[in-house]
Short mmCIF file of C-alpha atoms and ligand atoms in Angstrom, two decimals:
data_model
loop_
_atom_site.label_atom_id
_atom_site.label_comp_id
_atom_site.label_asym_id
_atom_site.label_seq_id
_atom_site.Cartn_x
_atom_site.Cartn_y
_atom_site.Cartn_z
CA MET A 1488 3.58 24.23 -15.55
CA ASP A 1489 2.44 21.22 -17.56
CA GLU A 1490 -0.90 20.28 -16.04
CA THR A 1491 -0.21 16.54 -16.14
CA ARG A 1492 2.85 17.02 -13.96
CA PHE A 1493 2.59 16.17 -10.25
CA ALA A 1494 2.00 19.70 -8.99
CA GLU A 1495 3.78 21.35 -6.12
CA LYS A 1496 1.21 21.80 -3.39
CA THR A 1497 1.95 22.92 0.17
CA THR A 1498 0.12 24.64 3.02
CA THR A 1499 0.82 27.87 4.88
CA TYR A 1500 1.76 25.74 7.88
CA LEU A 1501 4.29 23.68 5.85
CA ARG A 1502 5.80 26.73 4.14
CA ASP A 1503 6.42 28.21 7.57
CA LEU A 1504 7.89 24.95 8.88
CA ALA A 1505 10.07 24.59 5.77
CA GLU A 1506 11.93 27.75 6.72
CA ARG A 1507 13.30 25.88 9.73
CA SER A 1508 13.53 22.36 8.28
CA GLU A 1509 15.50 21.11 5.31
CA ALA A 1510 13.68 17.77 5.55
CA ILE A 1511 10.33 19.49 5.00
CA ARG A 1512 11.72 21.37 1.99
CA LYS A 1513 12.98 18.14 0.41
CA MET A 1514 9.72 16.32 1.05
CA TYR A 1515 7.40 18.96 -0.40
CA PHE A 1516 9.15 21.31 -2.81
CA PHE A 1517 9.19 20.57 -6.53
CA ASP A 1518 12.72 19.98 -7.80
CA PRO A 1519 13.03 20.78 -11.55
CA GLU A 1520 16.30 18.87 -11.75
CA PHE A 1521 14.55 15.55 -11.11
CA GLU A 1522 10.89 16.12 -11.79
CA ASP A 1523 10.60 17.84 -15.12
CA VAL A 1524 8.57 14.96 -16.56
CA PRO A 1525 4.80 14.43 -16.82
CA ALA A 1526 3.16 12.11 -14.28
CA ASP A 1527 2.62 8.77 -15.98
CA ILE A 1528 -1.13 8.37 -15.50
CA GLY A 1529 -1.20 5.10 -17.44
CA ARG A 1530 1.04 3.46 -14.86
CA ASP A 1531 -0.18 0.85 -12.36
CA LEU A 1532 2.84 0.58 -10.07
CA LEU A 1533 1.24 -1.62 -7.42
CA ASN A 1534 -1.46 -3.37 -9.48
CA GLU A 1535 -4.01 -1.19 -7.71
CA LYS A 1536 -6.01 -0.31 -10.81
CA VAL A 1537 -6.40 -3.92 -11.95
CA ASN A 1538 -7.45 -4.88 -8.41
CA SER A 1539 -10.34 -2.44 -8.11
CA PRO A 1540 -13.66 -4.29 -7.83
CA LEU A 1541 -15.56 -1.01 -7.93
CA PHE A 1542 -14.80 2.67 -8.28
CA GLY A 1543 -12.71 4.04 -5.40
CA THR A 1544 -11.64 0.67 -3.98
CA VAL A 1545 -8.55 -1.54 -4.02
CA ARG A 1546 -8.79 -5.17 -2.96
CA LYS A 1547 -5.50 -7.05 -2.92
CA PHE A 1548 -5.30 -8.71 0.49
CA ASP A 1549 -7.57 -11.17 2.28
CA GLY A 1550 -10.29 -9.68 4.45
CA ARG A 1551 -9.33 -6.05 3.92
CA LEU A 1552 -10.69 -3.43 1.54
CA LEU A 1553 -8.97 -0.13 0.79
CA VAL A 1554 -11.29 2.78 0.00
CA LEU A 1555 -9.74 5.75 -1.81
CA LEU A 1556 -12.04 8.47 -0.51
CA SER A 1557 -10.27 11.28 -2.30
CA TYR A 1558 -7.63 11.71 -4.94
CA THR A 1559 -6.43 14.89 -3.28
CA CYS A 1560 -4.19 15.77 -0.32
CA ALA A 1561 -3.67 18.97 1.67
CA ALA A 1562 -0.11 18.92 0.27
CA ASN A 1563 1.74 16.80 -2.30
CA CYS A 1564 4.73 14.71 -1.16
CA ARG A 1565 7.32 14.53 -3.92
CA TYR A 1566 7.82 10.78 -3.36
CA CYS A 1567 4.12 9.86 -3.46
CA GLU A 1568 3.62 6.36 -4.89
CA ARG A 1569 0.14 7.36 -6.13
CA GLN A 1570 1.26 10.50 -7.93
CA ASP A 1571 -0.23 9.17 -11.14
CA ARG A 1572 -3.64 9.75 -9.48
CA VAL A 1573 -3.22 12.23 -6.63
CA GLY A 1574 -3.96 15.73 -7.84
CA VAL A 1575 -3.59 14.81 -11.53
CA GLY A 1576 -5.48 13.35 -14.42
CA LEU A 1577 -7.85 10.70 -13.23
CA ASP A 1578 -10.25 12.52 -10.99
CA ARG A 1579 -10.52 16.28 -11.14
CA VAL A 1580 -13.33 16.35 -8.61
CA GLY A 1581 -11.09 14.56 -6.18
CA ARG A 1582 -13.75 13.12 -3.91
CA LEU A 1583 -15.79 9.94 -3.86
CA ALA A 1584 -19.42 11.08 -4.23
CA PRO A 1585 -22.12 10.03 -1.70
CA ARG A 1586 -23.69 7.50 -4.10
CA GLN A 1587 -20.23 5.99 -4.76
CA VAL A 1588 -19.67 5.71 -1.00
CA ASP A 1589 -23.05 3.97 -0.73
CA ALA A 1590 -22.00 1.53 -3.47
CA VAL A 1591 -18.87 0.68 -1.46
CA VAL A 1592 -20.98 0.10 1.67
CA ASP A 1593 -23.31 -2.25 -0.28
CA TYR A 1594 -20.30 -4.14 -1.63
CA VAL A 1595 -18.85 -4.59 1.87
CA ALA A 1596 -22.20 -5.48 3.42
CA ASN A 1597 -22.62 -8.25 0.85
CA ASP A 1598 -19.24 -9.86 1.54
CA PRO A 1599 -18.92 -11.40 5.03
CA SER A 1600 -15.23 -12.20 4.41
CA LEU A 1601 -14.40 -8.49 4.74
CA TYR A 1602 -13.59 -7.76 8.39
CA GLU A 1603 -11.62 -4.52 7.93
CA VAL A 1604 -12.16 -1.39 5.85
CA ILE A 1605 -9.32 1.07 5.40
CA ALA A 1606 -10.02 4.69 4.44
CA SER A 1607 -7.17 5.98 2.30
CA GLY A 1608 -6.58 8.16 -0.76
CA GLY A 1609 -5.11 10.69 -1.57
CA ASP A 1610 -6.19 11.70 1.89
CA PRO A 1611 -9.52 10.59 3.37
CA LEU A 1612 -9.70 13.71 5.57
CA ILE A 1613 -10.05 15.76 2.37
CA ASN A 1614 -13.46 14.11 2.02
CA PRO A 1615 -14.87 14.47 5.57
CA LYS A 1616 -18.50 14.01 4.51
CA GLY A 1617 -17.67 10.87 2.55
CA LEU A 1618 -15.58 9.51 5.41
CA GLU A 1619 -18.36 10.04 7.93
CA ARG A 1620 -20.94 8.55 5.58
CA LEU A 1621 -18.73 5.48 5.02
CA PHE A 1622 -17.95 4.89 8.70
CA THR A 1623 -21.49 5.58 9.94
CA SER A 1624 -22.95 3.12 7.43
CA LEU A 1625 -20.30 0.49 8.18
CA SER A 1626 -20.97 0.81 11.92
CA ARG A 1627 -24.16 -1.12 11.16
CA VAL A 1628 -22.40 -3.91 9.24
CA GLU A 1629 -21.85 -6.66 11.80
CA HIS A 1630 -19.01 -8.56 10.06
CA VAL A 1631 -16.84 -5.44 9.76
CA LYS A 1632 -14.92 -5.46 13.03
CA VAL A 1633 -12.22 -2.87 12.41
CA LEU A 1634 -12.08 0.50 10.65
CA ARG A 1635 -8.84 2.23 9.82
CA ILE A 1636 -7.92 5.73 8.61
CA HIS A 1637 -4.66 6.35 6.77
CA THR A 1638 -3.83 10.05 6.64
CA ARG A 1639 -1.06 12.63 6.47
CA PHE A 1640 -3.44 15.58 6.85
CA PRO A 1641 -2.70 16.29 10.57
CA LEU A 1642 1.00 16.77 9.70
CA GLN A 1643 0.23 19.00 6.72
CA SER A 1644 -2.49 21.17 8.19
CA PRO A 1645 -2.85 20.50 11.94
CA GLU A 1646 -4.99 23.59 12.55
CA ARG A 1647 -7.66 22.29 10.16
CA VAL A 1648 -8.31 18.89 11.80
CA ASP A 1649 -12.00 18.80 12.73
CA MET A 1650 -11.90 17.25 16.22
CA ALA A 1651 -15.70 17.05 16.55
CA LEU A 1652 -15.73 14.87 13.42
CA MET A 1653 -12.80 12.82 14.72
CA GLU A 1654 -14.76 12.09 17.89
CA ARG A 1655 -17.75 10.89 15.90
CA LEU A 1656 -15.55 8.71 13.65
CA ALA A 1657 -13.77 7.12 16.64
CA ALA A 1658 -17.17 6.12 18.04
CA THR A 1659 -18.43 4.29 14.93
CA LYS A 1660 -16.88 0.92 15.92
CA SER A 1661 -15.32 -0.36 19.10
CA THR A 1662 -11.97 -0.59 17.28
CA VAL A 1663 -10.93 2.28 15.02
CA TYR A 1664 -7.27 2.66 14.08
CA PHE A 1665 -5.82 6.01 13.05
CA SER A 1666 -2.59 5.79 11.07
CA LEU A 1667 -0.38 8.85 10.66
CA HIS A 1668 2.01 8.94 7.72
CA ILE A 1669 5.15 10.58 9.15
CA ASP A 1670 8.71 10.56 7.78
CA HIS A 1671 10.79 12.93 9.89
CA PRO A 1672 10.91 14.09 13.54
CA ASP A 1673 10.70 17.74 12.37
CA GLU A 1674 7.04 16.97 11.61
CA LEU A 1675 6.33 16.60 15.33
CA THR A 1676 5.74 20.30 16.02
CA PRO A 1677 3.87 21.62 19.09
CA GLN A 1678 0.71 21.97 16.94
CA VAL A 1679 0.99 18.36 15.79
CA LEU A 1680 1.62 17.12 19.34
CA ALA A 1681 -1.57 18.85 20.46
CA VAL A 1682 -3.55 17.16 17.67
CA ILE A 1683 -2.09 13.75 18.57
CA ARG A 1684 -3.11 14.23 22.22
CA ASP A 1685 -6.64 15.15 21.14
CA LEU A 1686 -6.85 12.15 18.78
CA ARG A 1687 -5.88 9.86 21.65
CA ARG A 1688 -8.64 11.35 23.77
CA CYS A 1689 -11.13 10.53 20.99
CA GLY A 1690 -10.38 6.85 21.54
CA PHE A 1691 -8.52 5.91 18.36
CA ILE A 1692 -5.69 3.41 18.46
CA LEU A 1693 -2.86 5.46 16.99
CA ILE A 1694 -0.25 3.92 14.69
CA SER A 1695 2.26 5.37 12.23
CA GLN A 1696 3.62 4.54 8.80
CA SER A 1697 6.83 5.87 7.27
CA VAL A 1698 8.91 5.62 4.11
CA PHE A 1699 12.69 5.36 3.93
CA LEU A 1700 13.84 8.50 2.09
CA LYS A 1701 17.40 9.16 0.98
CA GLY A 1702 18.59 12.57 2.15
CA VAL A 1703 15.62 12.94 4.52
CA ASN A 1704 15.54 10.18 7.13
CA ASP A 1705 18.31 7.79 6.03
CA ASP A 1706 20.21 7.78 9.28
CA ILE A 1707 19.90 5.90 12.52
CA ASP A 1708 19.75 8.90 14.85
CA THR A 1709 16.94 10.64 12.93
CA LEU A 1710 14.77 7.54 12.88
CA GLN A 1711 15.58 6.69 16.49
CA ARG A 1712 14.40 10.17 17.49
CA MET A 1713 11.21 9.91 15.45
CA PHE A 1714 10.18 6.41 16.58
CA THR A 1715 11.01 7.16 20.24
CA GLU A 1716 8.95 10.35 20.21
CA LEU A 1717 6.00 8.61 18.55
CA PHE A 1718 6.13 5.70 20.99
CA GLN A 1719 6.25 8.07 23.96
CA LEU A 1720 3.26 9.99 22.59
CA GLY A 1721 1.23 6.79 22.38
CA VAL A 1722 1.59 6.31 18.61
CA ARG A 1723 2.76 2.78 17.85
CA PRO A 1724 5.16 2.71 14.85
CA TYR A 1725 3.62 0.16 12.50
CA TYR A 1726 5.38 0.07 9.12
CA ILE A 1727 8.41 1.60 7.44
CA TYR A 1728 8.36 1.09 3.68
CA HIS A 1729 10.95 0.89 0.98
CA CYS A 1730 10.29 3.88 -1.32
CA GLN A 1731 8.62 2.84 -4.58
CA ARG A 1732 10.75 3.61 -7.60
CA ILE A 1733 9.32 5.72 -10.37
CA GLN A 1734 11.11 8.17 -12.58
CA THR A 1735 10.42 11.18 -10.37
CA THR A 1736 11.27 9.52 -7.04
CA GLU A 1737 14.62 7.93 -7.83
CA ARG A 1738 16.50 10.53 -5.81
CA PHE A 1739 14.69 9.34 -2.66
CA GLU A 1740 15.13 5.60 -3.16
CA MET A 1741 17.59 3.90 -0.84
CA ASP A 1742 19.59 0.74 -1.28
CA LEU A 1743 17.70 -2.05 0.46
CA ALA A 1744 20.89 -3.31 2.14
CA GLU A 1745 21.41 0.12 3.71
CA GLU A 1746 17.84 0.08 5.02
CA VAL A 1747 18.50 -3.34 6.56
CA ARG A 1748 21.66 -2.03 8.23
CA ILE A 1749 19.72 0.89 9.74
CA MET A 1750 16.82 -1.29 10.91
CA SER A 1751 19.18 -3.82 12.51
CA ALA A 1752 20.94 -1.04 14.45
CA LEU A 1753 17.59 0.44 15.51
CA ARG A 1754 16.39 -2.94 16.80
CA GLU A 1755 19.33 -2.87 19.18
CA ARG A 1756 18.50 0.65 20.41
CA LEU A 1757 14.71 0.85 20.63
CA SER A 1758 11.94 -0.49 22.81
CA GLY A 1759 10.14 -3.22 20.93
CA LEU A 1760 7.05 -1.00 21.02
CA ALA A 1761 8.93 1.78 19.21
CA PHE A 1762 10.20 -0.49 16.43
CA PRO A 1763 8.14 -0.77 13.20
CA GLN A 1764 8.01 -3.60 10.70
CA HIS A 1765 10.23 -2.99 7.67
CA VAL A 1766 8.18 -3.92 4.61
CA ILE A 1767 8.06 -3.75 0.83
CA ASP A 1768 4.88 -3.33 -1.14
CA LEU A 1769 5.31 -5.56 -4.21
CA PRO A 1770 2.88 -5.31 -7.11
CA SER A 1771 1.84 -8.94 -7.26
CA ALA A 1772 2.18 -9.93 -3.58
CA ARG A 1773 -0.83 -10.78 -1.43
CA GLY A 1774 0.47 -8.69 1.47
CA LYS A 1775 3.26 -6.37 2.46
CA VAL A 1776 6.39 -8.49 2.55
CA LEU A 1777 8.61 -8.27 5.66
CA VAL A 1778 12.31 -7.56 5.13
CA PRO A 1779 14.59 -9.67 7.38
CA SER A 1780 17.26 -8.04 9.54
CA HIS A 1781 21.03 -8.43 9.74
CA HIS A 1782 20.50 -10.84 12.57
CA TRP A 1783 19.77 -13.51 9.95
CA ASP A 1784 21.62 -14.71 6.88
CA TRP A 1785 19.28 -14.29 3.97
CA ASP A 1786 19.24 -14.05 0.21
CA PRO A 1787 17.32 -11.04 -1.10
CA ALA A 1788 16.90 -12.77 -4.48
CA LYS A 1789 14.62 -15.34 -2.85
CA VAL A 1790 11.36 -13.65 -1.96
CA ARG A 1791 8.21 -15.70 -1.44
CA ASP A 1792 4.58 -14.67 -1.43
CA PHE A 1793 2.18 -15.66 1.39
CA ASP A 1794 1.13 -18.88 -0.37
CA ASP A 1795 4.77 -20.04 -0.80
CA SER A 1796 4.93 -19.17 -4.50
CA SER A 1797 8.00 -17.19 -5.50
CA LEU A 1798 7.56 -13.55 -6.48
CA SER A 1799 8.93 -12.47 -9.80
CA THR A 1800 11.91 -10.20 -9.34
CA ALA A 1801 11.26 -8.87 -12.84
CA THR A 1802 8.47 -6.65 -11.49
CA TRP A 1803 10.63 -5.06 -8.82
CA GLN A 1804 14.30 -4.17 -8.87
CA ILE A 1805 15.17 -3.41 -5.32
CA LEU A 1806 18.02 -5.83 -4.85
CA PRO A 1807 21.14 -4.37 -3.29
CA THR A 1808 23.39 -3.38 -6.15
CA SER A 1809 26.59 -4.72 -4.57
C1 PLP B 295 -1.43 -1.82 2.63
C2 PLP B 295 -2.72 -2.28 2.14
C3 PLP B 295 -3.66 -2.83 3.02
C4 PLP B 295 -3.40 -2.96 4.50
O1 PLP B 295 -2.38 -3.90 4.74
P1 PLP B 295 -1.93 -4.24 6.22
O2 PLP B 295 -0.73 -5.11 6.03
O3 PLP B 295 -3.07 -4.93 6.88
O4 PLP B 295 -1.61 -2.94 6.90
C5 PLP B 295 -4.85 -3.30 2.50
N1 PLP B 295 -5.11 -3.22 1.18
C6 PLP B 295 -4.22 -2.73 0.30
C7 PLP B 295 -4.55 -2.72 -1.15
C8 PLP B 295 -3.00 -2.22 0.75
O5 PLP B 295 -2.13 -1.70 -0.14
S1 SF4 B 296 -0.13 12.43 1.69
FE1 SF4 B 296 0.14 10.34 0.91
S2 SF4 B 296 -1.20 10.20 -0.90
FE2 SF4 B 296 -0.94 12.40 -0.40
S3 SF4 B 296 0.78 13.09 -1.68
FE3 SF4 B 296 1.63 12.48 0.33
S4 SF4 B 296 2.23 10.32 0.06
FE4 SF4 B 296 0.80 10.84 -1.63
#
């Protein structure tokens, strides 16, 4: 296979699960019909590369810094919005080195406006030493009040989650959020449920993030099942995103109007605590932009940024086609 292509990468656990789940197969298995193109490593879909004050960081929103601790994941999701970096091209080593982590800590320590640091990637759990170094150092930075981990690792390789490390990470600040990226209820296997229970015991505040995916989770019943199960497990659904369009992910992208229809129906069925915010990540916006529901009349052509300036629709083409 062309080495600049976004490689198929799965785990023994996922291959086993895929035998029983079509959703897992669609999420993880390379599809030559749609993906026979090289990953575009020059691309900057979400303006993340131009908003990187130092290596391994993204700073787009007030008060919060994203730290990309690895450019690798336990498995590659076919709809990954960072597939120009994850597992290809930019960083063969795949992990932020200790001295680079220390540079991030210095940067944060010198900027009192930063109150939250978010460990992301790739997957931060692929760089456990870097993650622990980052969090341990930041535990001593007074103005950083909240730490957050964004990961999909527990759903890709639940048997490899290092619970002793998780306990130490949860203790680094009084408030540490742990966000699970989950897209289908089939991912909530007995092994995953056990990990979630253990993570709760560590003291994390558990939240989830999801992506609307055509052919995977684009129906009300599937999402109702997933959000209800998460809520009952003590995982608060936080965000559900519109899938970012790139050449290789078009088959997953839903019509925004259809997403709004599904979210509006879910709002009528779910506990408020089980209902996530429906958002779009726009390249130039200063935050994730909330999508209104059917319960309002609204014009999707009029989208405003947080400072009241209008966002250019030229950089995103998600308007309902009808
Ligand atoms: C999503 C994201 C965050 C976190 O945003 P929240 O709305 O606080 O969850 C921070 N920085 C960047 C660059 C992001 O993409
Ligand atoms: S886990 Fe996240 S970063 Fe990794 S391939 Fe999947 S979507 Fe991309």
